[in-house]
CSV table of C-alpha atoms in Angstrom, one decimal:
chain,number,residue,atom,x,y,z
U,1,UNK,CA,105.9,100.2,70.0
U,2,UNK,CA,103.7,101.8,72.9
U,3,UNK,CA,105.2,101.9,76.0
U,4,UNK,CA,103.5,102.0,79.2
U,5,UNK,CA,105.7,102.6,82.5
U,6,UNK,CA,104.3,101.9,85.8
U,7,UNK,CA,106.0,102.6,88.7
U,8,UNK,CA,105.3,101.3,92.8
U,9,UNK,CA,107.1,102.4,95.6
U,10,UNK,CA,109.2,104.7,94.0
U,11,UNK,CA,109.6,108.2,92.8
U,12,UNK,CA,110.4,108.3,89.2
U,13,UNK,CA,112.9,110.7,88.2
U,14,UNK,CA,113.6,111.8,84.5
U,15,UNK,CA,116.7,110.3,84.4
U,16,UNK,CA,115.0,106.9,85.2
U,17,UNK,CA,112.5,107.2,82.5
U,18,UNK,CA,115.5,108.2,79.8
U,19,UNK,CA,117.5,105.2,80.9
U,20,UNK,CA,114.5,102.9,80.3
U,21,UNK,CA,113.7,104.5,76.8
U,22,UNK,CA,117.2,104.2,76.0
U,23,UNK,CA,117.5,100.2,77.0
U,24,UNK,CA,114.1,99.6,75.1
U,25,UNK,CA,115.6,101.0,71.8
U,26,UNK,CA,117.2,97.6,70.6
U,27,UNK,CA,114.1,95.6,71.5
U,28,UNK,CA,111.8,98.3,69.7
U,29,UNK,CA,114.1,97.8,66.6
U,30,UNK,CA,114.3,94.1,66.9
U,31,UNK,CA,110.3,94.2,66.7
U,32,UNK,CA,110.7,96.5,63.7
U,33,UNK,CA,109.1,99.7,65.7
U,34,UNK,CA,105.4,97.8,65.1
U,35,UNK,CA,102.7,100.3,66.6
U,36,UNK,CA,100.6,97.6,67.4
U,37,UNK,CA,102.8,96.4,69.9
U,38,UNK,CA,102.4,97.1,73.4
U,39,UNK,CA,105.0,97.3,76.0
U,40,UNK,CA,104.3,97.5,79.8
U,41,UNK,CA,107.2,98.0,82.0
U,42,UNK,CA,106.6,97.9,86.3
U,43,UNK,CA,109.6,99.1,88.4
U,44,UNK,CA,109.0,98.7,92.0
U,45,UNK,CA,110.7,98.4,95.0
U,46,UNK,CA,109.8,95.1,97.0
U,47,UNK,CA,109.4,95.3,100.7
U,48,UNK,CA,109.4,92.0,101.8
U,49,UNK,CA,111.1,93.0,105.7
U,50,UNK,CA,114.6,92.7,104.4
U,51,UNK,CA,117.0,93.5,107.1
U,52,UNK,CA,119.3,95.6,104.8
U,53,UNK,CA,118.9,97.4,101.7
U,54,UNK,CA,116.3,97.8,99.4
U,55,UNK,CA,115.3,95.5,96.6
U,56,UNK,CA,114.2,96.5,93.0
U,57,UNK,CA,112.0,94.6,90.8
U,58,UNK,CA,111.7,95.2,86.9
U,59,UNK,CA,109.3,93.5,84.8
U,60,UNK,CA,108.6,93.7,81.1
U,61,UNK,CA,105.4,92.3,79.2
U,62,UNK,CA,105.3,92.6,75.6
U,63,UNK,CA,102.1,91.9,73.7
U,64,UNK,CA,100.7,92.4,70.3
U,65,UNK,CA,101.4,91.0,66.8
U,66,UNK,CA,101.4,87.3,67.8
U,67,UNK,CA,103.9,88.3,70.4
U,68,UNK,CA,103.7,87.6,74.0
U,69,UNK,CA,107.0,87.8,75.9
U,70,UNK,CA,107.2,88.4,79.8
U,71,UNK,CA,110.5,88.3,82.1
U,72,UNK,CA,111.4,89.8,85.2
U,73,UNK,CA,114.2,90.1,87.6
U,74,UNK,CA,115.1,91.2,91.1
U,75,UNK,CA,118.2,93.0,92.4
U,76,UNK,CA,119.8,95.7,94.8
U,77,UNK,CA,120.2,98.4,92.0
U,78,UNK,CA,117.1,99.6,90.0
U,79,UNK,CA,119.4,99.9,86.9
U,80,UNK,CA,120.9,96.4,87.2
U,81,UNK,CA,116.9,95.1,87.3
U,82,UNK,CA,116.3,96.9,84.4
U,83,UNK,CA,119.4,95.6,82.3
U,84,UNK,CA,118.8,91.9,83.6
U,85,UNK,CA,115.2,92.3,82.4
U,86,UNK,CA,115.8,93.6,78.9
U,87,UNK,CA,118.6,91.3,78.4
U,88,UNK,CA,116.3,88.3,79.2
U,89,UNK,CA,113.5,89.5,76.5
U,90,UNK,CA,116.4,90.1,74.1
U,91,UNK,CA,117.3,86.8,74.3
U,92,UNK,CA,113.5,85.3,73.8
U,93,UNK,CA,112.8,87.5,70.9
U,94,UNK,CA,116.2,86.3,68.9
U,95,UNK,CA,115.8,82.8,69.8
U,96,UNK,CA,112.0,83.3,68.8
U,97,UNK,CA,113.4,84.8,65.8
U,98,UNK,CA,115.9,82.5,64.8
U,99,UNK,CA,113.4,79.9,65.2
U,100,UNK,CA,111.2,81.7,62.2
U,101,UNK,CA,114.1,81.9,59.9
U,102,UNK,CA,115.1,78.2,60.4
U,103,UNK,CA,111.3,77.2,59.6
U,104,UNK,CA,111.1,79.3,56.7
U,105,UNK,CA,114.3,77.9,55.5
U,106,UNK,CA,113.5,74.2,55.8
U,107,UNK,CA,110.0,75.0,54.3
U,108,UNK,CA,111.6,76.5,51.4
U,109,UNK,CA,113.9,73.4,50.9
U,110,UNK,CA,111.2,71.0,50.9
U,111,UNK,CA,109.3,73.0,48.3
U,112,UNK,CA,112.7,73.4,46.4
U,113,UNK,CA,112.4,69.1,46.8
U,114,UNK,CA,109.6,68.7,45.4
U,115,UNK,CA,109.6,70.9,42.3
U,116,UNK,CA,112.8,68.8,41.3
U,117,UNK,CA,110.7,66.3,41.6
U,118,UNK,CA,108.1,67.1,39.2
U,119,UNK,CA,111.0,67.9,36.9
U,120,UNK,CA,112.4,64.4,37.2
U,121,UNK,CA,109.1,62.7,36.2
U,122,UNK,CA,108.9,64.7,33.1
U,123,UNK,CA,112.2,63.9,31.2
């Protein structure tokens, strides 16, 4: 998985970069470490004239190998925004994986029923 990190309105530190890479390990493992998959991450500080504090935004967009998944989150802390976005991506990827597995099982059961039907008329 190719990872691109884009930072807007922030100074990136190695700690943030390592944190993002650590959090994406589970996503990479779920995608079977496919090198054809592109993962774009955008970390930003949104400035919409807030009275107090900063609001951070994290976006993850995964494209490739028939997948197109996007999630974003806005929080008062950059790390919690990254965690929320990662959790949403994992939820969507796991749902897609379980749908694919159940479809394979259903189609396998239909093939088995068709084969049973063929054998019954030969007897």
